[in-house]
Tab-separated table of C-alpha atoms and ligand atoms in Angstrom:
chain	number	residue	atom	x	y	z
A	1	MET	CA	8.692	-116.132	224.066
A	2	SER	CA	10.804	-119.060	224.457
A	3	ALA	CA	13.975	-118.652	224.981
A	4	TYR	CA	15.083	-120.288	222.140
A	5	ARG	CA	12.811	-121.410	219.097
A	6	GLY	CA	14.244	-123.507	216.449
A	7	ARG	CA	12.440	-124.656	212.256
A	8	PHE	CA	12.540	-126.803	209.605
A	9	ALA	CA	12.693	-124.808	206.571
A	10	PRO	CA	11.330	-127.362	203.744
A	11	SER	CA	11.795	-126.526	199.716
A	12	PRO	CA	8.286	-127.824	198.345
A	13	THR	CA	10.954	-129.445	195.646
A	14	GLY	CA	9.605	-132.762	196.526
A	15	ASP	CA	8.975	-134.942	198.957
A	16	LEU	CA	10.935	-134.909	201.667
A	17	HIS	CA	14.325	-137.717	201.296
A	18	ALA	CA	16.749	-138.695	203.949
A	19	GLY	CA	18.495	-135.637	204.624
A	20	SER	CA	15.199	-133.237	205.001
A	21	LEU	CA	14.244	-136.203	207.673
A	22	LEU	CA	17.404	-135.221	209.606
A	23	ALA	CA	17.192	-131.457	209.189
A	24	ALA	CA	13.739	-132.693	210.559
A	25	LEU	CA	14.259	-134.501	213.117
A	26	GLY	CA	18.056	-132.910	214.119
A	27	SER	CA	15.896	-129.277	214.313
A	28	TRP	CA	13.302	-130.742	216.317
A	29	LEU	CA	15.377	-132.362	218.739
A	30	LEU	CA	17.619	-129.733	219.363
A	31	ALA	CA	15.084	-126.857	219.598
A	32	ARG	CA	12.972	-129.675	222.085
A	33	ARG	CA	15.985	-130.717	223.918
A	34	ALA	CA	16.143	-126.966	224.737
A	35	GLY	CA	12.711	-126.624	226.402
A	36	GLY	CA	11.669	-124.392	223.371
A	37	GLU	CA	9.465	-124.309	220.360
A	38	TRP	CA	10.006	-125.954	216.609
A	39	HIS	CA	8.737	-124.267	214.131
A	40	VAL	CA	7.808	-125.610	210.433
A	41	ARG	CA	8.320	-122.579	207.167
A	42	ILE	CA	7.244	-123.634	203.654
A	43	GLU	CA	9.663	-121.451	201.085
A	44	ASP	CA	7.777	-121.793	198.154
A	45	VAL	CA	9.442	-118.360	196.642
A	46	ASP	CA	11.149	-120.032	194.081
A	47	ARG	CA	7.700	-121.167	191.924
A	48	PRO	CA	9.588	-122.537	188.565
A	49	ARG	CA	10.851	-125.784	190.954
A	50	GLU	CA	7.526	-126.112	192.933
A	51	VAL	CA	6.249	-129.989	192.288
A	52	PRO	CA	2.867	-129.368	192.841
A	53	GLY	CA	1.398	-131.453	196.526
A	54	ALA	CA	4.661	-131.370	197.645
A	55	ALA	CA	4.043	-128.549	200.062
A	56	ASP	CA	0.951	-130.611	201.753
A	57	ARG	CA	2.933	-134.052	201.687
A	58	GLN	CA	5.390	-132.455	203.518
A	59	LEU	CA	3.357	-131.454	206.252
A	60	ASN	CA	1.596	-134.582	205.828
A	61	ALA	CA	5.015	-136.010	206.750
A	62	LEU	CA	6.124	-134.388	209.318
A	63	HIS	CA	2.846	-135.000	210.985
A	64	ALA	CA	3.207	-139.203	210.422
A	65	PHE	CA	7.066	-138.928	211.641
A	66	GLY	CA	5.263	-136.900	215.043
A	67	LEU	CA	7.433	-133.932	213.865
A	68	VAL	CA	4.051	-131.205	214.793
A	69	PRO	CA	5.124	-127.295	214.516
A	70	ASP	CA	4.230	-125.645	218.083
A	71	GLY	CA	2.045	-122.496	215.978
A	72	PRO	CA	1.200	-121.762	212.097
A	73	VAL	CA	2.832	-122.951	209.177
A	74	LEU	CA	4.452	-120.054	207.724
A	75	ARG	CA	4.503	-120.144	203.891
A	76	GLN	CA	6.702	-117.540	202.170
A	77	SER	CA	4.463	-117.911	198.978
A	78	GLU	CA	1.885	-115.234	200.363
A	79	ARG	CA	4.309	-112.827	201.912
A	80	ASP	CA	5.326	-110.401	198.400
A	81	ALA	CA	4.173	-108.000	201.160
A	82	VAL	CA	6.842	-108.123	203.577
A	83	TYR	CA	9.803	-108.754	201.674
A	84	ARG	CA	8.853	-105.449	199.535
A	85	GLY	CA	8.649	-103.317	202.752
A	86	MET	CA	12.084	-104.510	204.256
A	87	LEU	CA	14.083	-104.103	200.788
A	88	GLU	CA	12.796	-100.707	200.771
A	89	PRO	CA	15.224	-98.823	203.136
A	90	LEU	CA	18.456	-100.553	201.149
A	91	LEU	CA	17.257	-99.426	198.120
A	92	ALA	CA	16.757	-96.190	199.336
A	93	SER	CA	20.351	-96.166	201.439
A	94	GLY	CA	21.636	-97.360	198.375
A	95	ARG	CA	23.029	-100.742	200.171
A	96	ALA	CA	20.921	-102.771	197.551
A	97	PHE	CA	20.619	-101.773	194.083
A	98	HIS	CA	19.809	-103.220	190.285
A	99	CYS	CA	21.492	-104.818	188.291
A	100	TRP	CA	20.801	-105.182	184.032
A	101	CYS	CA	23.365	-107.319	183.920
A	102	SER	CA	22.878	-110.815	182.410
A	103	ARG	CA	24.563	-114.328	183.241
A	104	ALA	CA	26.758	-114.467	180.951
A	105	ASP	CA	28.161	-111.118	181.716
A	106	LEU	CA	28.946	-112.535	184.980
A	107	ALA	CA	30.226	-115.754	183.203
A	108	ALA	CA	34.522	-114.851	183.388
A	109	SER	CA	34.336	-114.365	186.946
A	110	GLY	CA	32.326	-117.135	187.400
A	111	GLY	CA	29.359	-115.611	188.608
A	112	VAL	CA	30.318	-112.701	191.129
A	113	HIS	CA	29.691	-109.880	190.208
A	114	ARG	CA	31.719	-106.383	192.150
A	115	ALA	CA	30.277	-104.069	189.869
A	116	CYS	CA	27.991	-103.587	186.900
A	117	VAL	CA	28.903	-104.076	182.884
A	118	HIS	CA	25.777	-102.148	181.890
A	119	GLY	CA	24.004	-99.730	183.556
A	120	PRO	CA	19.449	-100.163	182.251
A	121	VAL	CA	18.867	-102.186	179.482
A	122	PRO	CA	15.073	-101.171	177.692
A	123	GLY	CA	12.948	-103.903	178.340
A	124	ARG	CA	14.719	-106.373	180.601
A	125	ALA	CA	13.672	-106.400	183.643
A	126	PRO	CA	16.142	-105.942	186.665
A	127	ALA	CA	17.592	-107.461	189.135
A	128	ILE	CA	18.560	-106.830	192.760
A	129	ARG	CA	21.507	-107.087	194.669
A	130	LEU	CA	22.731	-106.032	197.597
A	131	ARG	CA	26.172	-104.095	197.676
A	132	VAL	CA	28.861	-106.300	199.326
A	133	ASP	CA	32.536	-104.556	199.917
A	134	GLU	CA	35.878	-105.032	199.628
A	135	GLY	CA	37.120	-106.938	201.581
A	136	THR	CA	34.243	-108.006	203.485
A	137	ASP	CA	34.330	-110.706	205.643
A	138	VAL	CA	32.758	-112.922	208.071
A	139	ALA	CA	33.139	-114.999	210.588
A	140	PHE	CA	30.778	-117.135	212.869
A	141	VAL	CA	31.060	-120.873	215.174
A	142	ASP	CA	28.750	-122.774	214.181
A	143	ALA	CA	27.696	-124.884	216.664
A	144	ILE	CA	29.033	-128.171	215.056
A	145	ARG	CA	31.410	-127.280	212.463
A	146	GLY	CA	33.174	-125.348	214.925
A	147	PRO	CA	34.347	-121.948	212.982
A	148	VAL	CA	33.405	-120.660	209.465
A	149	ARG	CA	34.890	-117.809	208.258
A	150	GLN	CA	34.376	-116.652	204.223
A	151	ARG	CA	35.320	-113.577	201.810
A	152	VAL	CA	31.874	-112.957	201.158
A	153	ASP	CA	33.232	-110.097	197.897
A	154	LEU	CA	35.090	-113.232	196.671
A	155	VAL	CA	32.830	-116.114	197.610
A	156	ALA	CA	29.431	-114.580	196.650
A	157	GLY	CA	29.964	-110.558	195.430
A	158	ASP	CA	27.267	-108.754	194.971
A	159	PHE	CA	24.422	-111.067	196.062
A	160	VAL	CA	20.346	-111.508	194.289
A	161	LEU	CA	17.910	-109.916	196.894
A	162	PHE	CA	15.070	-110.203	194.045
A	163	ARG	CA	15.792	-111.464	190.995
A	164	ALA	CA	15.455	-110.365	187.453
A	165	ASP	CA	12.109	-113.142	187.122
A	166	GLY	CA	10.301	-111.866	188.971
A	167	LEU	CA	11.144	-114.046	192.229
A	168	TRP	CA	12.464	-113.028	196.058
A	169	ALA	CA	16.008	-114.870	196.089
A	170	TYR	CA	16.434	-117.233	199.358
A	171	GLN	CA	19.274	-115.883	200.959
A	172	PHE	CA	16.790	-112.536	201.349
A	173	ALA	CA	13.437	-113.951	202.267
A	174	VAL	CA	14.730	-117.223	204.896
A	175	VAL	CA	16.971	-114.488	206.645
A	176	VAL	CA	13.142	-111.779	206.750
A	177	ASP	CA	11.237	-114.414	207.774
A	178	ASP	CA	13.987	-116.257	210.573
A	179	ALA	CA	13.993	-112.714	212.137
A	180	LEU	CA	10.164	-111.857	211.461
A	181	GLN	CA	9.465	-115.356	212.501
A	182	GLY	CA	12.191	-115.309	215.473
A	183	ILE	CA	13.591	-117.946	215.301
A	184	THR	CA	16.989	-118.187	218.079
A	185	ASP	CA	18.626	-121.368	216.089
A	186	VAL	CA	19.047	-122.447	213.201
A	187	VAL	CA	19.154	-125.787	212.366
A	188	ARG	CA	19.723	-127.093	209.086
A	189	GLY	CA	21.340	-129.363	206.550
A	190	ALA	CA	25.857	-128.260	205.856
A	191	ASP	CA	25.153	-127.731	202.123
A	192	LEU	CA	22.981	-124.227	203.344
A	193	LEU	CA	26.691	-123.466	205.600
A	194	ASP	CA	28.855	-121.653	202.120
A	195	SER	CA	25.428	-119.641	202.206
A	196	THR	CA	25.544	-118.267	206.555
A	197	PRO	CA	27.693	-115.569	205.725
A	198	ARG	CA	26.276	-114.510	202.757
A	199	GLN	CA	22.742	-114.341	205.723
A	200	ILE	CA	24.843	-112.862	208.139
A	201	LEU	CA	25.592	-110.199	206.350
A	202	LEU	CA	22.294	-109.148	205.229
A	203	GLN	CA	21.533	-109.478	208.655
A	204	ARG	CA	23.949	-106.961	209.560
A	205	ASN	CA	22.505	-104.401	206.606
A	206	LEU	CA	18.485	-105.298	207.670
A	207	GLY	CA	19.220	-104.356	211.003
A	208	LEU	CA	18.203	-107.470	212.400
A	209	PRO	CA	19.897	-110.370	215.370
A	210	THR	CA	21.869	-112.929	213.965
A	211	PRO	CA	20.855	-116.461	215.331
A	212	ARG	CA	23.272	-118.972	216.494
A	213	HIS	CA	24.134	-121.702	213.726
A	214	ALA	CA	24.428	-125.255	213.308
A	215	HIS	CA	24.935	-127.409	210.984
A	216	LEU	CA	23.553	-130.977	210.209
A	217	PRO	CA	25.933	-133.928	208.663
A	218	LEU	CA	24.835	-133.798	204.809
A	219	VAL	CA	23.790	-137.388	203.596
A	220	THR	CA	24.735	-138.298	200.519
A	221	ASP	CA	23.879	-141.225	198.724
A	222	ALA	CA	26.559	-144.150	198.486
A	223	ALA	CA	28.564	-142.819	195.132
A	224	GLY	CA	28.609	-139.098	197.590
A	225	ARG	CA	26.128	-137.177	195.750
A	226	LYS	CA	24.509	-134.517	197.820
A	227	LEU	CA	20.272	-136.806	198.114
A	228	SER	CA	18.337	-133.863	196.643
A	229	LYS	CA	14.918	-133.253	197.052
A	230	SER	CA	13.775	-132.948	193.157
A	231	ASP	CA	15.432	-136.005	192.115
A	232	ALA	CA	13.567	-137.633	193.939
A	233	ALA	CA	16.266	-139.145	195.660
A	234	TRP	CA	15.021	-141.835	198.270
A	235	PRO	CA	11.920	-140.180	199.846
A	236	VAL	CA	10.837	-142.351	203.426
A	237	ASP	CA	7.722	-144.127	204.121
A	238	ALA	CA	5.393	-142.096	205.803
A	239	ALA	CA	3.838	-145.265	205.910
A	240	ASP	CA	5.971	-146.660	207.879
A	241	PRO	CA	7.498	-143.855	209.823
A	242	LEU	CA	9.547	-145.883	212.819
A	243	PRO	CA	12.739	-147.114	210.825
A	244	ALA	CA	13.460	-144.340	208.924
A	245	LEU	CA	13.540	-142.390	212.414
A	246	ARG	CA	15.423	-144.703	213.713
A	247	ARG	CA	17.523	-144.741	210.593
A	248	ALA	CA	17.889	-140.771	211.043
A	249	TRP	CA	19.381	-140.833	214.870
A	250	LEU	CA	22.261	-143.445	213.885
A	251	GLN	CA	22.754	-141.028	211.363
A	252	LEU	CA	23.210	-138.658	213.697
A	253	GLY	CA	25.421	-140.544	215.397
A	254	GLN	CA	23.238	-141.374	218.407
A	255	ALA	CA	24.371	-145.496	219.356
A	256	VAL	CA	21.885	-146.900	221.686
A	257	ASP	CA	18.167	-147.073	220.379
A	258	PRO	CA	16.076	-144.713	223.154
A	259	ALA	CA	13.225	-147.207	222.641
A	260	PRO	CA	13.586	-149.958	221.006
A	261	ASP	CA	9.843	-151.912	222.146
A	262	ALA	CA	8.144	-148.165	220.673
A	263	ARG	CA	4.998	-148.849	218.533
A	264	THR	CA	4.283	-144.881	217.799
A	265	PRO	CA	6.440	-142.045	216.932
A	266	ALA	CA	5.601	-139.945	219.862
A	267	ARG	CA	6.066	-142.556	221.973
A	268	TRP	CA	10.225	-143.042	220.850
A	269	LEU	CA	10.002	-139.489	219.672
A	270	GLY	CA	9.739	-138.813	223.390
A	271	ALA	CA	12.150	-141.390	224.864
A	272	ALA	CA	14.130	-139.819	222.195
A	273	VAL	CA	14.671	-136.274	224.185
A	274	ASP	CA	15.729	-137.079	226.542
A	275	ALA	CA	18.625	-140.025	225.763
A	276	PHE	CA	19.879	-137.411	222.502
A	277	GLU	CA	23.764	-136.811	222.969
A	278	PRO	CA	24.096	-133.714	220.380
A	279	ALA	CA	27.939	-134.195	220.817
A	280	ARG	CA	27.867	-137.211	219.016
A	281	ILE	CA	26.763	-135.288	215.910
A	282	PRO	CA	29.173	-136.299	213.702
A	283	THR	CA	30.721	-133.463	211.401
A	284	GLY	CA	31.340	-135.260	207.950
A	285	GLU	CA	29.035	-136.622	205.433
A	286	ILE	CA	26.686	-139.258	205.824
A	287	ARG	CA	26.241	-142.186	203.281
A	288	HIS	CA	22.102	-143.486	202.695
A	289	THR	CA	22.337	-146.356	202.813
A	290	PRO	CA	18.652	-147.326	201.594
A	291	ALA	CA	16.989	-149.669	203.824
A	292	ARG	CA	16.665	-153.318	202.146
A	293	GLY	CA	13.997	-155.456	204.034
A	294	HIS	CA	13.485	-153.936	207.525
A	295	ALA	CA	15.758	-151.152	209.238
B	301	LIG	N1	14.384	-124.039	201.124
B	301	LIG	C1	15.368	-124.420	201.515
B	301	LIG	C2	16.074	-126.600	201.407
B	301	LIG	O1	14.758	-126.936	201.629
B	301	LIG	C3	16.025	-124.700	203.342
B	301	LIG	C4	16.647	-123.412	203.836
B	301	LIG	C5	17.350	-123.148	204.957
B	301	LIG	O2	17.037	-124.481	206.342
B	301	LIG	O3	17.816	-122.818	205.227
B	301	LIG	O4	17.250	-127.097	201.153
């Protein structure tokens, strides 16, 4: 197995936008630069939020951008049995527990669960939560952002692993899959920085290794709002990939176009790997200005 295994893990809630392309390109460049592998996983556990056809359009778009995974694409919707198997020991040891508290029950504590308000409620399906001990403090060093620390008991509380509506929670599925796919380096948008301490805690509870982390700058619109696939905000044009790749390159803080004459993504990406300077990746937010005319 390669010493570096990176990944890009989009949820199929819409078409790829400038923020997701930044995450795809950034994770691909860091993997290739390290001589490592790059994998793609479709995070389709949240069926109600899924947009029909989006996963295939995302995969086609990645292909058009020249970002081709090193192996089969994993789909979380097919991994129910794997997740069940990983959850069982947590339930058996009491690290995870069934919980009948509703959203309304937790409203007073800002949605943070510390102790159950209810016992079993007949006719209502329970969620399954991870028990987070008082004083749980998780620290890690992000390759781009530096030291990060979070009191998980105060910020997230006993967080959900399996939802009352019968769906796997993102936090649980992502941790299981990163570990079982042998991912050594998680590179993704900074909107997930807050989730990382929960994921590290879960890795510890499951006896899984913790990968390295690098959180790329968040791309916002002109008003400072995070771009979201579900708003269909600024989809990238896979029919004309080079301008979007060049824009993402600039957003990664890279100063000089590595191949101004390149006419194909493959050629441009080859030069980009050599020219890439990870230390230039910005730590703040990036305002996305959609291309007018040409990029
Ligand atoms: N599936 C998540 C998303 O599309 C990303 C998860 C991750 O990279 O850990 O926002």
